[in-house]
Each structure stands twice: as C-alpha cells, then as structure tokens.
C-alpha cells in the first residue's frame, strides 16, 4: 500500500525541500518507486535539486488544466532508478486548488510506493493543497524559536485537517551553536514545545546545501546521507536509532 507523506514547515528557510528530495532519494535507493510532487507554487525547487530543470517543459498546472498528459509532466531523475517528480507551477497564480490536488493524488498514488509532497511554508492554500491527501506528515523545524513556533502552527493545522500521524524533523542541527544560543535547555524541550514525536535529527552540513543547489543530490556524499537513509528505514517500519554523524 502506498504512503502519501507531506513535508511541511511553518516558516521558510528550514530546508524543507532538501528534506523532501533527500528522503525521496533514500527511499528510491531502497528499491521503492517514489513520486515527488512539488506544491511550492512560484518558488519551486525540487526540480533543481533533483537535476531535471534542463528537461522541464510541463508542470502540475499543465496536467490539471488538461494541457498535457500526466506522463508528459512526469520526469524521472537521472542516476536513481524509480524516482520521479512533477514540478510546481512557476507562477503563483497557477496554484492548484486543494480539491483538484486531492483528486490527482487519489487517482495516481497507487502507482508508487511513496508519494512525497513538498509543501510551501506556512498554512495558506498551497499548504492545504499539499496536505489534503496526505496519510502522514513530516514537520521540519530548525532549533530556534521562530521556526519552532511555526512547527506548532503546522501541527495544529494538520490536526484540524485530520492528518494526525505527524513526526518531527529537526534540520540543520549544530550542537555547539545550539548550546551557545542558550535558548533551550536541551533538545527534549524543543520536541516538547512542538508537541510532535521526533523521527530525525539532521546535522548542519554546507555540503548538502551545495549539492542541492547544483542539482547533484543523487550523489550525496555529505554526512547527512546516513541520516536520510535511517529516516527512510523508519518510515518503512524499521526500528532504527536516531543517527547524527559529526
């Protein structure tokens, strides 16, 4: 049975799209067929990170409007078998409505083991479109108050929409910086404030940012790679301990 997972954050800049695409890559490498749907209309980035921008002709708005077939907007990511993506519209006014997105995901999710939906930041209509068909959610925060507050808002909005299977991803974590900031006494406090069970603690690493911006995540050699492999395994139901590589 397929899983539809929305990856969301309450504010921009948390690294949500990097989490979405890196997780998709890790799942595909475990012999899963994976679809990434970019719902960040006007700010799309999944196509760049997955290295398909140069091939891009059609996006989700073309599919929904009937301007092309689904197969025309479906791009397989080079270097990783079984990983596909559909780009978000490049113009904000072409945003797909929640109801049409729900119909699309419902019609096509069984063609994949996992559908990863990259949500725009915040709780607007784009978020609703991304989350409406989700079975579960990954809420991405950085360990700082504004981001954590955004995570709380996302948790409540997801709950109101009926997406109660939620897990927390703390991204761009650096222990020395976390301690020196002195805002939270420990990571447990961050988790308690969000009210979401932790599933992954992803270390800060400029190398994964560089790979993402070059469209080279498929060759991820950063220290984050093992963490995304562990996250993928947990989503598959395996009991894998939290991993942070220093």
mmCIF file of C-alpha atoms in Angstrom:
data_model
loop_
_atom_site.group_PDB
_atom_site.id
_atom_site.type_symbol
_atom_site.label_atom_id
_atom_site.label_comp_id
_atom_site.label_asym_id
_atom_site.label_seq_id
_atom_site.Cartn_x
_atom_site.Cartn_y
_atom_site.Cartn_z
ATOM 1 C CA UNK A 1 0.000 0.000 0.000
ATOM 2 C CA UNK A 2 1.343 3.412 -0.923
ATOM 3 C CA UNK A 3 2.158 6.115 1.619
ATOM 4 C CA UNK A 4 1.458 9.791 0.927
ATOM 5 C CA UNK A 5 3.705 11.995 3.047
ATOM 6 C CA UNK A 6 3.528 15.783 3.163
ATOM 7 C CA UNK A 7 6.704 17.596 4.216
ATOM 8 C CA UNK A 8 5.765 20.930 5.778
ATOM 9 C CA UNK A 9 7.201 23.820 7.770
ATOM 10 C CA UNK A 10 5.734 26.898 9.397
ATOM 11 C CA UNK A 11 8.331 29.288 8.021
ATOM 12 C CA UNK A 12 10.607 29.481 5.016
ATOM 13 C CA UNK A 13 14.274 28.589 5.062
ATOM 14 C CA UNK A 14 14.101 25.459 7.203
ATOM 15 C CA UNK A 15 15.449 23.217 4.433
ATOM 16 C CA UNK A 16 12.105 21.541 3.824
ATOM 17 C CA UNK A 17 12.665 20.920 0.106
ATOM 18 C CA UNK A 18 16.106 19.476 0.781
ATOM 19 C CA UNK A 19 14.486 17.110 3.293
ATOM 20 C CA UNK A 20 11.761 16.157 0.789
ATOM 21 C CA UNK A 21 14.144 15.389 -2.061
ATOM 22 C CA UNK A 22 16.826 13.715 0.060
ATOM 23 C CA UNK A 23 14.235 11.453 1.678
ATOM 24 C CA UNK A 24 12.825 10.580 -1.742
ATOM 25 C CA UNK A 25 16.293 9.651 -2.955
ATOM 26 C CA UNK A 26 16.899 7.468 0.100
ATOM 27 C CA UNK A 27 13.574 5.661 -0.376
ATOM 28 C CA UNK A 28 14.233 5.107 -4.086
ATOM 29 C CA UNK A 29 17.617 3.586 -3.287
ATOM 30 C CA UNK A 30 15.784 1.061 -1.117
ATOM 31 C CA UNK A 31 14.027 -0.213 -4.254
ATOM 32 C CA UNK A 32 10.861 1.834 -3.814
ATOM 33 C CA UNK A 33 9.053 3.650 -6.590
ATOM 34 C CA UNK A 34 8.766 7.246 -5.408
ATOM 35 C CA UNK A 35 6.987 10.335 -6.699
ATOM 36 C CA UNK A 36 7.899 13.829 -5.503
ATOM 37 C CA UNK A 37 5.153 16.401 -6.050
ATOM 38 C CA UNK A 38 6.347 19.978 -5.651
ATOM 39 C CA UNK A 39 3.497 22.132 -4.336
ATOM 40 C CA UNK A 40 5.608 25.205 -3.630
ATOM 41 C CA UNK A 41 3.997 27.195 -6.424
ATOM 42 C CA UNK A 42 6.093 30.110 -7.684
ATOM 43 C CA UNK A 43 9.055 29.059 -5.537
ATOM 44 C CA UNK A 44 9.623 25.553 -6.845
ATOM 45 C CA UNK A 45 12.961 23.973 -6.060
ATOM 46 C CA UNK A 46 12.600 20.191 -6.188
ATOM 47 C CA UNK A 47 13.312 20.107 -9.934
ATOM 48 C CA UNK A 48 16.588 21.974 -9.384
ATOM 49 C CA UNK A 49 17.705 19.755 -6.514
ATOM 50 C CA UNK A 50 16.886 16.572 -8.412
ATOM 51 C CA UNK A 51 18.703 17.735 -11.530
ATOM 52 C CA UNK A 52 15.804 17.784 -14.000
ATOM 53 C CA UNK A 53 15.440 21.544 -14.574
ATOM 54 C CA UNK A 54 17.021 21.439 -18.025
ATOM 55 C CA UNK A 55 14.452 18.836 -19.116
ATOM 56 C CA UNK A 56 11.465 20.632 -17.628
ATOM 57 C CA UNK A 57 8.654 21.552 -20.033
ATOM 58 C CA UNK A 58 5.392 20.820 -18.189
ATOM 59 C CA UNK A 59 4.302 21.176 -14.564
ATOM 60 C CA UNK A 60 1.343 20.267 -12.372
ATOM 61 C CA UNK A 61 -0.822 23.124 -13.630
ATOM 62 C CA UNK A 62 -0.461 21.778 -17.178
ATOM 63 C CA UNK A 63 -1.705 18.382 -16.022
ATOM 64 C CA UNK A 64 -4.645 19.776 -14.088
ATOM 65 C CA UNK A 65 -5.693 22.096 -16.926
ATOM 66 C CA UNK A 66 -5.501 19.291 -19.487
ATOM 67 C CA UNK A 67 -2.701 20.976 -21.438
ATOM 68 C CA UNK A 68 -0.680 17.753 -21.242
ATOM 69 C CA UNK A 69 -0.898 14.147 -20.129
ATOM 70 C CA UNK A 70 0.409 13.128 -16.720
ATOM 71 C CA UNK A 71 3.249 11.261 -18.420
ATOM 72 C CA UNK A 72 4.370 14.481 -20.127
ATOM 73 C CA UNK A 73 4.878 16.221 -16.761
ATOM 74 C CA UNK A 74 6.466 13.221 -15.057
ATOM 75 C CA UNK A 75 10.265 13.380 -15.006
ATOM 76 C CA UNK A 76 12.500 10.526 -13.929
ATOM 77 C CA UNK A 77 15.527 11.666 -12.003
ATOM 78 C CA UNK A 78 18.793 10.625 -13.584
ATOM 79 C CA UNK A 79 21.108 8.476 -11.535
ATOM 80 C CA UNK A 80 18.411 6.944 -9.315
ATOM 81 C CA UNK A 81 16.030 4.336 -10.673
ATOM 82 C CA UNK A 82 12.389 4.636 -9.661
ATOM 83 C CA UNK A 83 12.396 8.307 -8.607
ATOM 84 C CA UNK A 84 10.030 10.678 -10.402
ATOM 85 C CA UNK A 85 8.928 14.255 -9.874
ATOM 86 C CA UNK A 86 6.221 16.640 -11.012
ATOM 87 C CA UNK A 87 7.187 20.301 -10.785
ATOM 88 C CA UNK A 88 5.124 23.043 -9.206
ATOM 89 C CA UNK A 89 3.885 25.841 -11.460
ATOM 90 C CA UNK A 90 6.421 28.625 -11.853
ATOM 91 C CA UNK A 91 3.737 31.307 -11.451
ATOM 92 C CA UNK A 92 1.843 31.747 -8.174
ATOM 93 C CA UNK A 93 -1.442 32.413 -9.983
ATOM 94 C CA UNK A 94 -1.319 28.870 -11.401
ATOM 95 C CA UNK A 95 -1.559 27.296 -7.953
ATOM 96 C CA UNK A 96 -3.584 24.080 -7.957
ATOM 97 C CA UNK A 97 -6.609 24.018 -5.656
ATOM 98 C CA UNK A 98 -6.742 21.611 -2.704
ATOM 99 C CA UNK A 99 -9.680 19.679 -4.150
ATOM 100 C CA UNK A 100 -8.016 19.148 -7.539
ATOM 101 C CA UNK A 101 -4.769 18.104 -5.851
ATOM 102 C CA UNK A 102 -6.662 15.602 -3.726
ATOM 103 C CA UNK A 103 -8.272 14.129 -6.825
ATOM 104 C CA UNK A 104 -4.926 13.861 -8.588
ATOM 105 C CA UNK A 105 -3.126 12.180 -5.695
ATOM 106 C CA UNK A 106 -6.013 9.776 -5.078
ATOM 107 C CA UNK A 107 -6.004 8.756 -8.747
ATOM 108 C CA UNK A 108 -2.257 8.135 -9.009
ATOM 109 C CA UNK A 109 -0.838 7.259 -5.578
ATOM 110 C CA UNK A 110 -1.202 3.503 -6.066
ATOM 111 C CA UNK A 111 1.312 3.656 -8.914
ATOM 112 C CA UNK A 112 4.015 4.381 -6.298
ATOM 113 C CA UNK A 113 5.248 3.048 -3.000
ATOM 114 C CA UNK A 114 5.696 6.576 -1.670
ATOM 115 C CA UNK A 115 4.373 9.965 -2.716
ATOM 116 C CA UNK A 116 6.354 12.779 -1.126
ATOM 117 C CA UNK A 117 4.603 16.163 -1.311
ATOM 118 C CA UNK A 118 6.770 19.224 -0.778
ATOM 119 C CA UNK A 119 4.546 21.886 0.779
ATOM 120 C CA UNK A 120 5.092 25.628 0.652
ATOM 121 C CA UNK A 121 5.959 27.184 4.007
ATOM 122 C CA UNK A 122 3.108 28.424 6.163
ATOM 123 C CA UNK A 123 -0.534 27.426 6.359
ATOM 124 C CA UNK A 124 -2.091 29.014 3.264
ATOM 125 C CA UNK A 125 -3.979 27.441 0.388
ATOM 126 C CA UNK A 126 -0.798 25.938 -1.067
ATOM 127 C CA UNK A 127 -0.197 24.113 2.206
ATOM 128 C CA UNK A 128 -3.780 22.878 2.199
ATOM 129 C CA UNK A 129 -3.337 21.532 -1.337
ATOM 130 C CA UNK A 130 -0.163 19.735 -0.297
ATOM 131 C CA UNK A 131 -1.612 18.245 2.879
ATOM 132 C CA UNK A 132 -5.164 17.389 1.904
ATOM 133 C CA UNK A 133 -4.373 13.917 0.529
ATOM 134 C CA UNK A 134 -1.600 13.031 2.994
ATOM 135 C CA UNK A 135 -1.587 9.950 5.185
ATOM 136 C CA UNK A 136 1.169 11.343 7.376
ATOM 137 C CA UNK A 137 3.289 14.451 7.772
ATOM 138 C CA UNK A 138 6.882 15.347 8.454
ATOM 139 C CA UNK A 139 7.119 18.752 10.141
ATOM 140 C CA UNK A 140 10.514 20.354 9.544
ATOM 141 C CA UNK A 141 11.907 22.870 12.033
ATOM 142 C CA UNK A 142 15.245 24.417 12.881
ATOM 143 C CA UNK A 143 16.095 24.545 16.615
ATOM 144 C CA UNK A 144 15.203 28.225 17.059
ATOM 145 C CA UNK A 145 12.049 29.852 18.478
ATOM 146 C CA UNK A 146 10.542 31.322 15.295
ATOM 147 C CA UNK A 147 10.886 28.027 13.462
ATOM 148 C CA UNK A 148 9.600 26.007 16.414
ATOM 149 C CA UNK A 149 6.581 28.309 16.693
ATOM 150 C CA UNK A 150 5.919 27.713 13.011
ATOM 151 C CA UNK A 151 6.061 23.974 13.682
ATOM 152 C CA UNK A 152 3.416 24.335 16.382
ATOM 153 C CA UNK A 153 1.156 26.183 13.947
ATOM 154 C CA UNK A 154 1.649 23.487 11.313
ATOM 155 C CA UNK A 155 0.900 20.741 13.836
ATOM 156 C CA UNK A 156 -2.415 22.353 14.734
ATOM 157 C CA UNK A 157 -3.379 22.983 11.120
ATOM 158 C CA UNK A 158 -2.564 19.385 10.144
ATOM 159 C CA UNK A 159 -4.576 18.108 13.091
ATOM 160 C CA UNK A 160 -7.533 20.257 12.069
ATOM 161 C CA UNK A 161 -7.292 18.733 8.572
ATOM 162 C CA UNK A 162 -7.294 15.207 10.004
ATOM 163 C CA UNK A 163 -3.594 14.473 9.385
ATOM 164 C CA UNK A 164 -2.783 13.246 12.872
ATOM 165 C CA UNK A 165 0.122 10.929 12.005
ATOM 166 C CA UNK A 166 2.888 13.530 12.373
ATOM 167 C CA UNK A 167 6.615 13.291 13.014
ATOM 168 C CA UNK A 168 9.171 15.992 13.723
ATOM 169 C CA UNK A 169 12.342 16.542 11.705
ATOM 170 C CA UNK A 170 14.868 18.881 13.314
ATOM 171 C CA UNK A 171 17.033 20.105 10.460
ATOM 172 C CA UNK A 172 20.374 21.942 10.311
ATOM 173 C CA UNK A 173 21.305 20.958 13.844
ATOM 174 C CA UNK A 174 24.676 22.011 15.204
ATOM 175 C CA UNK A 175 25.259 21.081 18.851
ATOM 176 C CA UNK A 176 27.851 23.771 19.571
ATOM 177 C CA UNK A 177 25.647 26.519 18.161
ATOM 178 C CA UNK A 178 22.570 25.099 19.911
ATOM 179 C CA UNK A 179 24.336 25.177 23.271
ATOM 180 C CA UNK A 180 25.877 28.622 22.753
ATOM 181 C CA UNK A 181 22.478 30.134 21.881
ATOM 182 C CA UNK A 182 21.187 29.037 25.286
ATOM 183 C CA UNK A 183 17.525 29.320 24.289
ATOM 184 C CA UNK A 184 16.501 25.749 25.040
ATOM 185 C CA UNK A 185 17.958 23.680 27.844
ATOM 186 C CA UNK A 186 18.089 20.599 25.611
ATOM 187 C CA UNK A 187 16.535 19.004 22.518
ATOM 188 C CA UNK A 188 13.771 17.473 24.602
ATOM 189 C CA UNK A 189 12.477 20.979 25.257
ATOM 190 C CA UNK A 190 12.299 21.675 21.510
ATOM 191 C CA UNK A 191 10.387 18.440 21.000
ATOM 192 C CA UNK A 192 8.042 19.166 23.923
ATOM 193 C CA UNK A 193 7.233 22.651 22.618
ATOM 194 C CA UNK A 194 6.312 21.362 19.164
ATOM 195 C CA UNK A 195 4.292 18.507 20.633
ATOM 196 C CA UNK A 196 5.434 16.176 17.833
ATOM 197 C CA UNK A 197 7.399 12.928 18.140
ATOM 198 C CA UNK A 198 10.933 13.221 16.748
ATOM 199 C CA UNK A 199 11.828 10.991 13.792
ATOM 200 C CA UNK A 200 15.052 12.575 12.516
ATOM 201 C CA UNK A 201 17.804 14.914 13.676
ATOM 202 C CA UNK A 202 19.679 16.163 10.627
ATOM 203 C CA UNK A 203 23.068 17.831 11.146
ATOM 204 C CA UNK A 204 24.128 21.120 9.656
ATOM 205 C CA UNK A 205 26.357 20.472 6.658
ATOM 206 C CA UNK A 206 27.109 23.050 3.990
ATOM 207 C CA UNK A 207 27.955 20.242 1.576
ATOM 208 C CA UNK A 208 24.356 19.068 1.246
ATOM 209 C CA UNK A 209 23.326 22.649 0.500
ATOM 210 C CA UNK A 210 25.950 22.831 -2.223
ATOM 211 C CA UNK A 211 24.843 19.527 -3.710
ATOM 212 C CA UNK A 212 21.205 20.597 -3.677
ATOM 213 C CA UNK A 213 21.904 23.901 -5.402
ATOM 214 C CA UNK A 214 23.964 22.119 -8.079
ATOM 215 C CA UNK A 215 21.232 19.551 -8.715
ATOM 216 C CA UNK A 216 23.550 16.827 -7.528
ATOM 217 C CA UNK A 217 21.719 15.373 -4.522
ATOM 218 C CA UNK A 218 21.743 11.969 -6.221
ATOM 219 C CA UNK A 219 25.482 11.838 -5.480
ATOM 220 C CA UNK A 220 25.042 12.908 -1.852
ATOM 221 C CA UNK A 221 28.316 12.341 -0.012
ATOM 222 C CA UNK A 222 27.566 14.724 2.865
ATOM 223 C CA UNK A 223 27.348 13.483 6.433
ATOM 224 C CA UNK A 224 23.557 13.877 6.177
ATOM 225 C CA UNK A 225 23.241 10.937 3.778
ATOM 226 C CA UNK A 226 23.270 8.287 6.503
ATOM 227 C CA UNK A 227 20.623 10.234 8.446
ATOM 228 C CA UNK A 228 18.249 10.254 5.479
ATOM 229 C CA UNK A 229 18.853 6.529 4.971
ATOM 230 C CA UNK A 230 17.849 5.989 8.603
ATOM 231 C CA UNK A 231 14.785 8.218 8.203
ATOM 232 C CA UNK A 232 13.697 6.227 5.158
ATOM 233 C CA UNK A 233 14.124 2.983 7.085
ATOM 234 C CA UNK A 234 11.997 4.290 9.969
ATOM 235 C CA UNK A 235 9.231 5.222 7.554
ATOM 236 C CA UNK A 236 9.390 1.637 6.299
ATOM 237 C CA UNK A 237 8.688 0.469 9.834
ATOM 238 C CA UNK A 238 12.202 -0.500 10.904
ATOM 239 C CA UNK A 239 13.421 0.251 14.424
ATOM 240 C CA UNK A 240 16.438 2.406 13.607
ATOM 241 C CA UNK A 241 18.040 4.592 16.300
ATOM 242 C CA UNK A 242 18.494 8.299 15.728
ATOM 243 C CA UNK A 243 21.757 8.947 13.942
ATOM 244 C CA UNK A 244 23.880 12.083 13.912
ATOM 245 C CA UNK A 245 27.285 11.961 12.240
ATOM 246 C CA UNK A 246 29.799 14.500 13.496
#
